[in-house]
Amino acid sequence: MIKVGKSINESVKNLINGEIVCIPTETVYGLGVNALDQKAVAKVFKLKKRPYFDPLICHTNSIEKVKLFVKNFPRKAEILAKNFWPGPLTILLEKKNIIPDITTSKLKTVGFRIPDNKLTLSILEKIDFPIAAPSANPFGYISPTLPKHILDMFKNDISYVLDDGGCNIGIESTIVGFEDKKTLVYRVGGITIEKLESIIGEVEIFKKNTKLPISSGMLKNHYSPKKDLIVGEIQSLIKKYINKKIGIMSFNKYYKGIDLKNQIILSKNLNLEQASRNLYKSLHLLDNMNVDIILTSLLPNHGIGKSINDRIIKASKKNEL
Ligand code: TXA
Ligand code: MG
């Protein structure tokens, strides 16, 4: 049985002992370990069945602390950090050797962020190492936004789940890095492109040009339920798949002819922030329902809608747009 509770001291003690503690953040729950402890970091890769080429994000509670672990902190990073930390923005920076290769999958950069969660910040205040924390799900599966999701997905090897209820933003952080004079976005997430550009000027979405994905957010299939998630125009999909047991995740309306208990709405009032908060929770629910397939459609493609659509497309095995 995995222990769940609200104890900061127990979380800190377990982290210092090199164990895995699930930490709440405003985006999703993370599988946290001491980022400087190679053995502890290896435990996380093993538990998640995560390929070693996929680096972890480090979490701290102050810009001063981040500076201890990176070679430099460019002016643009300073501006972004001042505007968005604590918050759902990860900044890629050139790492010092003290960050082990396993944490960054041998990359020269390390991703850092200050999460906007009181409990996790209290842990970070009490320790002098960063917490490396990937989303607390088996590799490729839906990220967790509630402790229950973690307990459904893992049975062992987590020493403590720090419970802070539901995550406020509900999808992962936006990841940015700097190359030449450009600001590159490696993953769209909790901070919208519009917000980023209002602070830093034009940004560019990073397009991979190698065979290996630099960021798992760049893998084609990710964030996926076990059931087939099909994206398209829901009404036509219902006709097409009428012989299957259908589950629906829709933005704001219910569909006739499908059992209401198999339909989940992301936001009755068409609010994209609320939809983001409900996204993974809805996918977890539908994946555990007695349905064969999940039908969904894309949301308005602006603001955090872009990040939601990115997750929906990557989570879908079939895209019938
Ligand atoms: O919101 C979040 O970022 C959550 C919470 C727990 O903080 N964490 C999270 O971690 O989403 P994870 O491991 O599920 O996704 C981290 C992503 C991966 O796609 C990884 O490839 C990318 O960050 N990443 C980490 N370090 C990187 C680096 N140095 N260069 C490029 N991508 C990096
Ligand atoms: Mg993840």
Coordinates of C-alpha atoms and ligand atoms in Angstrom, one line a residue:
M1 CA 0.0 0.0 0.0
I2 CA 1.3 3.4 -0.9
K3 CA 1.1 5.9 1.9
V4 CA -0.8 9.2 1.2
G5 CA -0.8 12.2 3.5
K6 CA -0.1 15.9 4.0
S7 CA 3.2 15.7 5.9
I8 CA 6.0 17.9 4.7
N9 CA 8.4 16.4 7.2
E10 CA 7.8 12.8 6.0
S11 CA 8.2 14.0 2.4
V12 CA 11.5 15.7 3.1
K13 CA 12.8 12.7 5.1
N14 CA 12.0 10.2 2.3
L15 CA 13.5 12.5 -0.3
I16 CA 16.7 12.8 1.7
N17 CA 16.8 9.0 2.0
G18 CA 16.8 8.7 -1.8
E19 CA 13.2 7.6 -2.1
I20 CA 10.4 8.5 -4.5
V21 CA 7.8 11.0 -3.2
C22 CA 4.9 12.1 -5.3
I23 CA 4.7 15.9 -5.2
P24 CA 1.7 18.1 -6.1
T25 CA 2.2 20.9 -8.5
E26 CA -0.2 23.3 -10.2
T27 CA 0.3 21.4 -13.5
V28 CA 0.3 17.7 -12.6
Y29 CA 1.6 15.4 -9.8
G30 CA 5.3 14.5 -10.2
L31 CA 7.4 11.5 -9.2
G32 CA 9.9 13.4 -7.1
V33 CA 13.5 12.4 -6.2
N34 CA 16.7 14.1 -5.3
A35 CA 17.9 15.3 -8.8
L36 CA 21.6 15.0 -7.7
D37 CA 21.3 11.4 -6.6
Q38 CA 21.9 9.1 -9.6
K39 CA 20.5 6.0 -7.8
A40 CA 17.3 7.8 -6.8
V41 CA 16.9 9.2 -10.3
A42 CA 17.4 5.7 -11.8
K43 CA 14.5 4.5 -9.6
V44 CA 12.2 6.9 -11.3
F45 CA 13.2 5.9 -14.8
K46 CA 12.6 2.3 -13.8
L47 CA 9.3 2.8 -12.2
K48 CA 7.9 4.9 -15.1
K49 CA 9.5 2.5 -17.7
R50 CA 10.8 5.7 -19.2
P51 CA 13.5 5.5 -21.9
Y52 CA 16.8 6.9 -20.7
F53 CA 16.9 9.4 -23.6
D54 CA 14.0 11.4 -22.1
P55 CA 15.4 14.0 -19.6
L56 CA 13.7 15.0 -16.3
I57 CA 12.7 18.5 -15.2
C58 CA 14.2 19.9 -11.9
H59 CA 12.2 21.9 -9.4
T60 CA 13.4 24.4 -6.8
N61 CA 12.0 27.3 -4.8
S62 CA 14.2 30.3 -5.8
I63 CA 16.1 31.8 -8.7
E64 CA 19.2 31.9 -6.5
K65 CA 19.1 28.2 -6.0
V66 CA 18.6 27.5 -9.7
K67 CA 21.8 29.6 -10.3
L68 CA 23.8 27.1 -8.2
F69 CA 23.1 24.4 -10.7
V70 CA 23.5 26.1 -14.1
K71 CA 26.5 27.8 -15.8
N72 CA 24.6 30.9 -16.6
F73 CA 21.2 32.5 -16.3
P74 CA 20.6 34.7 -19.4
R75 CA 18.7 37.9 -19.3
K76 CA 15.8 36.4 -21.1
A77 CA 15.6 33.7 -18.5
E78 CA 15.6 36.3 -15.8
I79 CA 12.7 38.1 -17.4
L80 CA 10.7 35.0 -17.9
A81 CA 11.4 33.8 -14.4
K82 CA 10.4 37.1 -12.8
N83 CA 7.1 37.0 -14.8
F84 CA 6.1 33.4 -14.6
W85 CA 7.7 31.8 -11.5
P86 CA 6.3 30.3 -9.4
G87 CA 4.3 28.8 -12.3
P88 CA 4.0 26.4 -15.2
L89 CA 7.1 27.4 -17.2
T90 CA 10.2 25.3 -17.5
I91 CA 13.4 27.0 -18.7
L92 CA 16.2 25.0 -20.3
L93 CA 19.6 26.2 -19.1
E94 CA 23.2 25.0 -19.5
K95 CA 23.9 22.6 -16.6
K96 CA 26.8 22.4 -14.2
N97 CA 28.4 19.0 -13.7
I98 CA 26.8 18.7 -10.3
I99 CA 23.6 17.7 -12.1
P100 CA 24.2 14.1 -13.1
D101 CA 24.0 13.0 -16.7
I102 CA 21.2 10.5 -16.0
T103 CA 18.9 13.4 -14.9
T104 CA 19.3 15.2 -18.2
S105 CA 19.8 12.2 -20.5
K106 CA 23.3 13.4 -21.2
L107 CA 22.1 16.7 -22.6
K108 CA 24.1 19.8 -21.8
T109 CA 21.0 21.6 -20.7
V110 CA 18.7 21.1 -17.7
G111 CA 15.1 22.1 -17.4
F112 CA 14.3 24.1 -14.2
R113 CA 11.0 25.5 -12.8
I114 CA 9.6 26.8 -9.6
P115 CA 6.2 25.1 -9.1
D116 CA 3.2 27.1 -7.8
N117 CA 2.2 24.8 -5.0
K118 CA 2.5 25.8 -1.3
L119 CA 3.2 22.3 0.0
T120 CA 5.8 21.5 -2.6
L121 CA 7.4 24.9 -2.0
S122 CA 7.6 24.1 1.7
I123 CA 9.5 20.9 0.9
L124 CA 11.8 22.7 -1.4
E125 CA 12.6 25.3 1.2
K126 CA 13.8 22.6 3.5
I127 CA 16.2 20.9 1.1
D128 CA 19.3 22.0 -0.7
F129 CA 19.0 19.8 -3.7
P130 CA 16.5 20.2 -6.6
I131 CA 13.7 17.7 -7.0
A132 CA 13.7 15.9 -10.4
A133 CA 10.1 15.1 -11.1
P134 CA 8.5 13.7 -14.3
S135 CA 4.7 13.4 -14.4
A136 CA 3.6 10.6 -12.1
N137 CA 2.4 8.1 -14.7
P138 CA 3.8 5.1 -16.5
F139 CA 5.6 6.4 -19.7
G140 CA 3.2 7.3 -22.4
Y141 CA 0.0 7.1 -20.2
I142 CA -2.3 9.9 -19.0
S143 CA -0.7 12.3 -16.4
P144 CA -2.2 12.4 -12.9
T145 CA -4.0 15.4 -11.5
L146 CA -5.3 13.7 -8.3
P147 CA -3.6 11.3 -5.8
K148 CA -6.2 8.7 -6.8
H149 CA -4.8 8.6 -10.3
I150 CA -1.4 7.7 -8.9
L151 CA -2.7 4.9 -6.7
D152 CA -4.6 3.5 -9.7
M153 CA -1.4 3.4 -11.8
F154 CA 1.2 2.4 -9.3
K155 CA 1.1 -0.2 -6.5
N156 CA 4.7 -0.1 -5.1
D157 CA 8.0 1.8 -5.0
I158 CA 6.6 5.2 -4.1
S159 CA 7.3 5.9 -0.4
Y160 CA 4.8 8.8 0.0
V161 CA 2.2 10.7 -2.0
L162 CA 1.8 14.3 -0.7
D163 CA -1.9 15.0 -1.1
D164 CA -3.0 18.5 -2.1
G165 CA -6.1 17.5 -4.0
G166 CA -6.7 18.5 -7.6
C167 CA -4.1 20.4 -9.7
N168 CA -5.1 23.9 -10.7
I169 CA -3.8 24.1 -14.2
G170 CA -4.1 20.4 -15.0
I171 CA -1.7 20.1 -17.9
E172 CA 2.1 20.2 -17.9
S173 CA 4.4 23.2 -18.0
T174 CA 5.4 25.0 -21.1
I175 CA 9.1 24.4 -21.9
V176 CA 11.3 27.1 -23.4
G177 CA 15.0 27.3 -24.3
F178 CA 17.3 29.7 -26.0
E179 CA 19.3 29.3 -29.1
D180 CA 21.3 32.1 -30.8
K181 CA 18.9 35.0 -30.3
K182 CA 15.8 32.9 -30.5
T183 CA 13.4 31.8 -27.8
L184 CA 12.3 28.2 -28.6
V185 CA 9.2 26.5 -27.3
Y186 CA 9.8 22.8 -26.9
R187 CA 6.4 22.0 -25.4
V188 CA 3.2 24.1 -25.2
G189 CA 1.6 23.9 -21.8
G190 CA 0.3 25.9 -18.8
I191 CA 1.8 29.3 -20.0
T192 CA 0.2 30.2 -23.3
I193 CA 2.2 31.3 -26.4
E194 CA 0.3 34.6 -26.3
K195 CA 1.4 35.3 -22.7
L196 CA 5.0 34.3 -23.4
E197 CA 5.1 36.6 -26.4
S198 CA 3.6 39.5 -24.5
I199 CA 6.6 39.4 -22.2
I200 CA 9.5 38.3 -24.4
G201 CA 8.5 39.1 -28.0
E202 CA 8.3 36.5 -30.7
V203 CA 8.9 32.9 -29.9
E204 CA 9.4 29.9 -32.3
I205 CA 7.9 26.5 -31.8
F206 CA 10.9 24.1 -31.9
K207 CA 10.7 21.6 -34.7
K208 CA 12.8 18.5 -34.2
N209 CA 15.3 17.7 -36.9
T210 CA 16.8 14.6 -35.4
K211 CA 15.4 11.1 -35.1
L212 CA 15.4 11.2 -31.3
P213 CA 12.8 13.3 -29.6
I214 CA 14.5 15.9 -27.4
S215 CA 11.3 16.3 -25.4
S216 CA 8.8 13.5 -24.8
G217 CA 6.1 16.1 -25.5
M218 CA 7.4 15.8 -29.0
L219 CA 6.7 12.0 -29.3
K220 CA 3.8 11.3 -31.6
N221 CA 1.8 9.2 -29.1
H222 CA 1.8 10.3 -25.5
Y223 CA -0.6 11.1 -22.7
S224 CA -2.7 8.2 -24.1
P225 CA -5.5 6.3 -22.5
K226 CA -5.6 2.5 -23.0
K227 CA -8.9 2.8 -24.9
D228 CA -8.8 4.2 -28.4
L229 CA -9.3 7.9 -28.3
I230 CA -10.7 9.2 -31.6
V231 CA -10.6 12.9 -32.5
G232 CA -13.0 14.4 -35.0
E233 CA -16.5 15.8 -35.3
I234 CA -18.3 14.0 -32.5
Q235 CA -21.7 13.7 -34.2
S236 CA -20.3 12.0 -37.3
L237 CA -18.0 9.8 -35.2
I238 CA -21.1 8.6 -33.2
K239 CA -22.7 7.4 -36.5
K240 CA -19.6 5.7 -37.7
Y241 CA -18.9 3.9 -34.4
I242 CA -22.5 3.2 -33.4
N243 CA -21.8 -0.5 -33.0
K244 CA -19.3 0.1 -30.3
K245 CA -19.8 1.1 -26.6
I246 CA -19.0 4.8 -26.9
G247 CA -17.6 7.2 -24.3
I248 CA -17.5 10.9 -25.1
M249 CA -15.3 13.7 -23.8
S250 CA -16.8 17.0 -25.2
F251 CA -16.1 20.6 -24.6
N252 CA -19.6 21.7 -23.5
K253 CA -22.4 19.6 -24.8
Y254 CA -24.1 16.2 -24.4
Y255 CA -25.0 14.0 -27.4
K256 CA -28.3 12.2 -28.0
G257 CA -28.4 8.5 -28.2
I258 CA -25.4 7.9 -25.9
D259 CA -25.7 7.0 -22.3
L260 CA -25.3 10.2 -20.3
K261 CA -23.1 8.5 -17.7
N262 CA -20.6 7.7 -20.5
Q263 CA -20.3 11.4 -21.5
I264 CA -18.0 13.9 -19.8
I265 CA -18.0 17.6 -20.4
L266 CA -14.8 19.7 -20.0
S267 CA -16.5 23.0 -19.3
K268 CA -20.2 23.8 -19.4
N269 CA -19.3 27.6 -19.9
L270 CA -16.8 27.0 -22.6
N271 CA -14.0 28.1 -20.3
L272 CA -10.6 26.9 -21.6
E273 CA -8.9 27.1 -18.2
Q274 CA -11.6 24.9 -16.7
A275 CA -11.3 22.5 -19.6
S276 CA -7.5 22.3 -19.0
R277 CA -8.1 21.5 -15.3
N278 CA -10.6 18.7 -16.2
L279 CA -8.8 17.2 -19.2
Y280 CA -6.7 14.4 -17.6
K281 CA -9.3 13.7 -14.9
S282 CA -11.9 13.1 -17.6
L283 CA -9.5 10.9 -19.6
H284 CA -8.8 8.8 -16.5
L285 CA -12.5 8.4 -15.8
L286 CA -13.4 7.4 -19.3
D287 CA -10.5 5.0 -19.5
N288 CA -11.9 3.2 -16.5
M289 CA -15.5 3.1 -17.7
N290 CA -17.2 0.3 -19.4
V291 CA -16.7 1.7 -22.9
D292 CA -14.8 0.5 -26.0
I293 CA -13.7 3.8 -27.5
I294 CA -13.6 7.4 -26.5
L295 CA -14.7 10.1 -28.9
T296 CA -13.6 13.7 -28.7
S297 CA -13.1 16.8 -30.7
L298 CA -10.5 19.6 -30.7
L299 CA -11.2 22.8 -28.7
P300 CA -10.8 26.4 -29.9
N301 CA -7.2 26.7 -30.9
H302 CA -6.1 29.8 -28.9
G303 CA -4.7 30.4 -25.4
I304 CA -4.4 27.3 -23.4
G305 CA -6.7 25.6 -26.0
K306 CA -3.6 25.1 -28.1
S307 CA -1.9 23.2 -25.3
I308 CA -5.1 21.1 -24.7
N309 CA -5.3 20.3 -28.4
D310 CA -1.6 19.3 -28.5
R311 CA -2.4 16.8 -25.7
I312 CA -5.6 15.5 -27.3
I313 CA -3.9 14.9 -30.7
K314 CA -0.9 13.1 -29.0
A315 CA -3.3 11.0 -26.8
S316 CA -5.3 9.9 -29.8
K317 CA -4.5 6.7 -31.7
K318 CA -6.9 7.7 -34.5
N319 CA -7.2 11.2 -35.8
E320 CA -10.2 11.6 -38.1
L321 CA -10.1 15.4 -38.4
Ligands
TXA1 O1 4.5 20.5 -15.5 C1 5.5 19.7 -15.6 O2 6.5 20.1 -16.3 C2 5.5 18.4 -14.8 C3 5.5 18.7 -13.3 C4 5.6 17.5 -12.5 O3 6.5 19.7 -13.1 N1 6.5 17.6 -15.2 C5 6.6 17.0 -16.4 O4 7.6 16.1 -16.6 O5 5.7 17.1 -17.3 P1 7.8 15.0 -17.7 O6 9.0 14.3 -17.4 O7 6.5 14.3 -17.8 O8 8.0 15.9 -19.0 C6 9.2 16.6 -19.1 C7 9.5 17.0 -20.4 C8 9.9 15.8 -21.3 O9 9.2 15.8 -22.5 C9 11.4 16.0 -21.5 O10 11.8 15.4 -22.7 C10 11.5 17.5 -21.4 O11 10.6 17.9 -20.4 N2 12.8 18.0 -21.0 C11 13.4 17.9 -19.8 N3 14.7 18.4 -19.8 C12 14.9 18.8 -21.1 C13 16.0 19.3 -21.8 N4 17.1 19.6 -21.1 N5 15.9 19.6 -23.1 C14 14.7 19.3 -23.8 N6 13.6 18.8 -23.2 C15 13.7 18.5 -21.9
MG2 MG 5.0 13.3 -18.7

